[in-house]
């Protein structure tokens, strides 16, 4: 059996599945149940500074978009950090950590961008026995207007400064949680590293308006006729998150910085994808909020089965394995040529490939009077759109031409050697091939 | 000599040769990978799921379906088999329409449940086709357990005991292991020798020896077993058959439905198996339906099932009743046999209509006759060969929740024991639970 045990930024957990800082980790009751259900660790919902806690709205806090059969694809929330007193959270964190010493207990923090505020809260957290802290520089609503959350995460200098304070005033590993509401995710990651961060985690939620009530002309969730932008998460954000993770993982400046992957992770496969893109572990929230804590069982069994089947013995053995294969467009091999092939036995003659290709692409599919669809090799550019729109898995596939084969579209033979845009004759700034 | 459906009497080869294979093919075709993906996608992953509660073996149905939907059928199979080692057979024979699928929230919402049975088969078939046995034995305990009966209860018990490191010897009276899975289920529910393959696969755990032709009360003795083994589990089922108690029952071509079903399952050549032109089956359970439907599939011209009570009291599920009707079986409710007429062999059966007055059955006096060249009795099986020193009530060995009989060191489960319905899945659960209790009991000794 594959070993799912994880050591992330020096923090051990029996598996790489942590619950992200969010409502599921807001209190002792939930976290105990999560650990009983088998989660490897939790990031406790963000604590604020001492004193009267923040207040939340008392209307709807969530909005969503759904796919077919009302499958939840994207979730949007306007909830703030914990609205329970600091001392209550600290007491509970200590009690839970004491009873579950093998699980990772990370405490998410968000206090004003002042050295004294951070200096004040860190000893309290350290006293709980927590394994580490996560700096919430990502929350895009409510707290940002008060100069916290993503307001800090959008300014690399602030990230560096606060991270440095945390390293200075605490012995705990520091994970910096990044906001995706920024142009270039590499900059805040670099700042975190300069500040001494032990790891980064991403993504936090994305600024969003998830739907609009067309009767009341108000964004949803609507409270007393008004709505505000919220933080978007769930399966819909996974591609955005994975790109940001990969950008940090392949940036030479931050390549050795551990990454905790967050963003729509729902199945073992999602987790595996984040891990091979450079994550040391993953954090989950929306899947648990949609299906309950038990969802982790499938993630563990699936990851374990995949690793066993492929002979991967540990998380470390697969972490980052896809990073060398993430490159810039200009380095993609222009000499690899494929053609779409339609499996006539599998085809159900819906014609979607034809509509897509004929109307919006390269007019490379032919339709006969009796609804037989065939690819015109002399038109096909192998764009893959027909594969994407085909409702039957593996009905349309891409067949790669061998070197020396004739590409009927260009009338040229397929070259055997690698050739990219940087050396292409059409590129005005082409350099000689290396 | 070719016969047709109209050939009088009992005759073989009533149908064109090539129609037998079609008639006895899989009742529910296996799901393709795409169908399984679509079917599994419909599961809501309910909390504290009703389907799981309804399953006698408490399989974590939402989890295994989710594992199918994420492309890990082997993990799904493991989830199933950890609870029910005969999950492959149960996927084929369970009356899911009265168990898991009946309570599926999709059934409540749309009248169309998630196809749990077929998904379970998809997962277990995938694993078995890979030739994988997903469990390994614990270190040997040096303890020996005797299991009587190689049916679902006995084999489930044996597997769990072997898993825990005990050595198990399974005794069975027949020439082949499998019990009712092998001998008592309609052919179209277990095609391609599935029962036999499942037993072979189950035995891959190791530590289980099968000894055939050994029957309790004949060449097997409980006292001797109790002396030679550290524990004994009885799962020998119900070998006897109830009598009609109607005049003329001893006439020719009046037989037990279980024997007909067994002969059919073991037949190498279905066209050579004789069946009546007019067949009458008496009874209202699964066995009656299996005999009636298969008579029709073998080429009987008319098949009539007669049940003494109303439709709602029938042991066979509504699905089974509809299946029988769709195959052309006529079902007559509220009638009981009075006499079997014929000159040597049965020619017609005389019935009397009944009224069911709150469970108390009485004849109305009105009678009718059904032509019959063959009459199958399917009015229940009975316990035979139970050791005299075991407490038996209502024809079943009395056992506790964990399968303990009235005699120390002897457990029982499956159809021969009290508790639960007479279903394959229930037998598997009882065998498993008894094994756990035997293991606990053997572990604390000394």
mmCIF file of N, CA and C in Angstrom, chain A residues 34-92:
data_model
loop_
_atom_site.group_PDB
_atom_site.id
_atom_site.type_symbol
_atom_site.label_atom_id
_atom_site.label_comp_id
_atom_site.label_asym_id
_atom_site.label_seq_id
_atom_site.Cartn_x
_atom_site.Cartn_y
_atom_site.Cartn_z
ATOM 1 N N UNK A 34 -14.170 16.103 12.037
ATOM 2 C CA UNK A 34 -13.345 15.998 10.834
ATOM 3 C C UNK A 34 -12.197 15.012 11.067
ATOM 4 N N UNK A 35 -11.573 15.112 12.211
ATOM 5 C CA UNK A 35 -10.463 14.205 12.506
ATOM 6 C C UNK A 35 -10.972 12.768 12.631
ATOM 7 N N UNK A 36 -12.134 12.613 13.250
ATOM 8 C CA UNK A 36 -12.711 11.267 13.344
ATOM 9 C C UNK A 36 -13.009 10.719 11.949
ATOM 10 N N UNK A 37 -13.386 11.608 11.040
ATOM 11 C CA UNK A 37 -13.701 11.172 9.672
ATOM 12 C C UNK A 37 -12.436 10.860 8.867
ATOM 13 N N UNK A 38 -11.281 11.237 9.404
ATOM 14 C CA UNK A 38 -10.047 10.833 8.745
ATOM 15 C C UNK A 38 -9.235 11.918 8.064
ATOM 16 N N UNK A 39 -9.565 13.178 8.299
ATOM 17 C CA UNK A 39 -8.777 14.247 7.676
ATOM 18 C C UNK A 39 -7.396 14.314 8.314
ATOM 19 N N UNK A 40 -6.410 14.601 7.502
ATOM 20 C CA UNK A 40 -5.034 14.621 7.976
ATOM 21 C C UNK A 40 -4.697 15.844 8.806
ATOM 22 N N UNK A 41 -5.384 16.923 8.545
ATOM 23 C CA UNK A 41 -5.118 18.145 9.290
ATOM 24 C C UNK A 41 -6.187 19.176 9.010
ATOM 25 N N UNK A 42 -6.139 20.264 9.779
ATOM 26 C CA UNK A 42 -7.062 21.369 9.507
ATOM 27 C C UNK A 42 -6.305 22.686 9.617
ATOM 28 N N UNK A 43 -6.794 23.641 8.876
ATOM 29 C CA UNK A 43 -6.375 25.019 9.103
ATOM 30 C C UNK A 43 -7.580 25.690 9.760
ATOM 31 N N UNK A 44 -7.395 25.999 11.035
ATOM 32 C CA UNK A 44 -8.517 26.562 11.828
ATOM 33 C C UNK A 44 -8.966 27.877 11.224
ATOM 34 N N UNK A 45 -10.264 28.065 11.185
ATOM 35 C CA UNK A 45 -10.811 29.289 10.580
ATOM 36 C C UNK A 45 -10.183 30.546 11.196
ATOM 37 N N UNK A 46 -9.915 31.480 10.320
ATOM 38 C CA UNK A 46 -9.091 32.636 10.670
ATOM 39 C C UNK A 46 -9.488 33.345 11.966
ATOM 40 N N UNK A 47 -8.480 33.521 12.818
ATOM 41 C CA UNK A 47 -8.670 34.274 14.056
ATOM 42 C C UNK A 47 -8.304 35.733 13.821
ATOM 43 N N UNK A 48 -9.042 36.623 14.479
ATOM 44 C CA UNK A 48 -8.721 38.046 14.448
ATOM 45 C C UNK A 48 -8.126 38.439 15.788
ATOM 46 N N UNK A 49 -7.892 39.728 15.951
ATOM 47 C CA UNK A 49 -7.236 40.143 17.201
ATOM 48 C C UNK A 49 -8.218 40.119 18.379
ATOM 49 N N UNK A 50 -7.642 40.243 19.541
ATOM 50 C CA UNK A 50 -8.410 40.202 20.778
ATOM 51 C C UNK A 50 -9.457 41.325 20.777
ATOM 52 N N UNK A 51 -10.523 41.128 21.517
ATOM 53 C CA UNK A 51 -11.544 42.169 21.593
ATOM 54 C C UNK A 51 -12.814 41.682 20.933
ATOM 55 N N UNK A 52 -13.763 42.598 20.786
ATOM 56 C CA UNK A 52 -15.045 42.170 20.202
ATOM 57 C C UNK A 52 -14.828 41.583 18.817
ATOM 58 N N UNK A 53 -15.325 40.374 18.584
ATOM 59 C CA UNK A 53 -15.107 39.747 17.275
ATOM 60 C C UNK A 53 -15.901 40.437 16.175
ATOM 61 N N UNK A 54 -15.557 40.109 14.944
ATOM 62 C CA UNK A 54 -16.302 40.649 13.812
ATOM 63 C C UNK A 54 -17.724 40.107 13.857
ATOM 64 N N UNK A 55 -18.602 40.778 13.139
ATOM 65 C CA UNK A 55 -19.960 40.242 13.036
ATOM 66 C C UNK A 55 -20.224 39.878 11.578
ATOM 67 N N UNK A 56 -21.022 38.873 11.407
ATOM 68 C CA UNK A 56 -21.391 38.434 10.067
ATOM 69 C C UNK A 56 -22.781 38.911 9.710
ATOM 70 N N UNK A 57 -23.100 38.887 8.431
ATOM 71 C CA UNK A 57 -24.476 39.183 8.023
ATOM 72 C C UNK A 57 -25.370 38.055 8.508
ATOM 73 N N UNK A 58 -26.623 38.382 8.703
ATOM 74 C CA UNK A 58 -27.564 37.367 9.175
ATOM 75 C C UNK A 58 -28.550 36.953 8.094
ATOM 76 N N UNK A 59 -28.177 37.260 6.877
ATOM 77 C CA UNK A 59 -28.986 36.788 5.749
ATOM 78 C C UNK A 59 -28.209 35.707 5.054
ATOM 79 N N UNK A 60 -28.480 35.466 3.809
ATOM 80 C CA UNK A 60 -27.713 34.445 3.095
ATOM 81 C C UNK A 60 -26.256 34.855 2.952
ATOM 82 N N UNK A 61 -25.373 33.882 3.162
ATOM 83 C CA UNK A 61 -23.932 34.136 3.027
ATOM 84 C C UNK A 61 -23.356 33.455 1.786
ATOM 85 N N UNK A 62 -24.159 32.592 1.170
ATOM 86 C CA UNK A 62 -23.642 31.826 0.038
ATOM 87 C C UNK A 62 -24.509 31.990 -1.202
ATOM 88 N N UNK A 63 -23.844 31.935 -2.339
ATOM 89 C CA UNK A 63 -24.532 31.830 -3.618
ATOM 90 C C UNK A 63 -23.822 30.728 -4.379
ATOM 91 N N UNK A 64 -24.406 30.270 -5.482
ATOM 92 C CA UNK A 64 -23.766 29.141 -6.170
ATOM 93 C C UNK A 64 -24.127 29.126 -7.636
ATOM 94 N N UNK A 65 -23.317 28.421 -8.414
ATOM 95 C CA UNK A 65 -23.758 28.023 -9.743
ATOM 96 C C UNK A 65 -23.759 26.503 -9.788
ATOM 97 N N UNK A 66 -24.684 25.981 -10.563
ATOM 98 C CA UNK A 66 -24.876 24.543 -10.627
ATOM 99 C C UNK A 66 -24.710 24.037 -12.050
ATOM 100 N N UNK A 67 -24.264 22.815 -12.157
ATOM 101 C CA UNK A 67 -24.229 22.158 -13.445
ATOM 102 C C UNK A 67 -25.483 21.324 -13.617
ATOM 103 N N UNK A 68 -25.450 20.428 -14.595
ATOM 104 C CA UNK A 68 -26.594 19.558 -14.829
ATOM 105 C C UNK A 68 -26.918 18.785 -13.561
ATOM 106 N N UNK A 69 -28.193 18.508 -13.362
ATOM 107 C CA UNK A 69 -28.629 17.713 -12.211
ATOM 108 C C UNK A 69 -28.301 18.418 -10.890
ATOM 109 N N UNK A 70 -28.201 19.747 -10.978
ATOM 110 C CA UNK A 70 -27.958 20.586 -9.795
ATOM 111 C C UNK A 70 -26.684 20.216 -9.048
ATOM 112 N N UNK A 71 -25.690 19.819 -9.811
ATOM 113 C CA UNK A 71 -24.378 19.593 -9.181
ATOM 114 C C UNK A 71 -23.733 20.926 -8.883
ATOM 115 N N UNK A 72 -23.292 21.097 -7.645
ATOM 116 C CA UNK A 72 -22.680 22.359 -7.260
ATOM 117 C C UNK A 72 -21.303 22.486 -7.891
ATOM 118 N N UNK A 73 -21.132 23.509 -8.721
ATOM 119 C CA UNK A 73 -19.855 23.689 -9.416
ATOM 120 C C UNK A 73 -19.057 24.854 -8.859
ATOM 121 N N UNK A 74 -19.754 25.882 -8.470
ATOM 122 C CA UNK A 74 -19.058 27.056 -7.944
ATOM 123 C C UNK A 74 -19.816 27.603 -6.755
ATOM 124 N N UNK A 75 -19.081 27.984 -5.706
ATOM 125 C CA UNK A 75 -19.707 28.480 -4.484
ATOM 126 C C UNK A 75 -19.121 29.859 -4.204
ATOM 127 N N UNK A 76 -19.967 30.752 -3.756
ATOM 128 C CA UNK A 76 -19.544 32.113 -3.485
ATOM 129 C C UNK A 76 -19.981 32.452 -2.075
ATOM 130 N N UNK A 77 -19.092 33.089 -1.304
ATOM 131 C CA UNK A 77 -19.477 33.381 0.084
ATOM 132 C C UNK A 77 -19.087 34.783 0.483
ATOM 133 N N UNK A 78 -19.843 35.310 1.429
ATOM 134 C CA UNK A 78 -19.518 36.639 1.964
ATOM 135 C C UNK A 78 -19.336 36.551 3.477
ATOM 136 N N UNK A 79 -18.899 35.374 3.926
ATOM 137 C CA UNK A 79 -18.666 35.236 5.362
ATOM 138 C C UNK A 79 -17.305 35.834 5.701
ATOM 139 N N UNK A 80 -17.183 36.335 6.917
ATOM 140 C CA UNK A 80 -15.911 36.927 7.344
ATOM 141 C C UNK A 80 -15.101 35.907 8.142
ATOM 142 N N UNK A 81 -14.062 36.387 8.819
ATOM 143 C CA UNK A 81 -13.261 35.509 9.673
ATOM 144 C C UNK A 81 -14.111 35.097 10.866
ATOM 145 N N UNK A 82 -13.551 34.341 11.781
ATOM 146 C CA UNK A 82 -14.360 33.828 12.888
ATOM 147 C C UNK A 82 -15.073 34.953 13.619
ATOM 148 N N UNK A 83 -16.314 34.695 13.976
ATOM 149 C CA UNK A 83 -17.063 35.701 14.750
ATOM 150 C C UNK A 83 -17.213 35.244 16.202
ATOM 151 N N UNK A 84 -16.281 34.361 16.610
ATOM 152 C CA UNK A 84 -16.286 33.915 18.012
ATOM 153 C C UNK A 84 -15.061 34.518 18.719
ATOM 154 N N UNK A 85 -15.165 34.725 19.992
ATOM 155 C CA UNK A 85 -14.066 35.395 20.717
ATOM 156 C C UNK A 85 -12.740 34.633 20.575
ATOM 157 N N UNK A 86 -11.654 35.381 20.534
ATOM 158 C CA UNK A 86 -10.325 34.807 20.365
ATOM 159 C C UNK A 86 -10.031 33.743 21.421
ATOM 160 N N UNK A 87 -10.354 34.063 22.688
ATOM 161 C CA UNK A 87 -9.970 33.134 23.754
ATOM 162 C C UNK A 87 -10.717 31.802 23.646
ATOM 163 N N UNK A 88 -11.949 31.847 23.136
ATOM 164 C CA UNK A 88 -12.712 30.602 22.961
ATOM 165 C C UNK A 88 -12.032 29.736 21.903
ATOM 166 N N UNK A 89 -11.669 30.359 20.792
ATOM 167 C CA UNK A 89 -10.999 29.599 19.734
ATOM 168 C C UNK A 89 -9.679 29.011 20.231
ATOM 169 N N UNK A 90 -8.911 29.822 20.934
ATOM 170 C CA UNK A 90 -7.598 29.344 21.399
ATOM 171 C C UNK A 90 -7.754 28.164 22.350
ATOM 172 N N UNK A 91 -8.732 28.252 23.230
ATOM 173 C CA UNK A 91 -8.962 27.174 24.189
ATOM 174 C C UNK A 91 -9.331 25.882 23.440
ATOM 175 N N UNK A 92 -10.198 26.040 22.451
ATOM 176 C CA UNK A 92 -10.640 24.850 21.702
ATOM 177 C C UNK A 92 -9.497 24.258 20.874
#
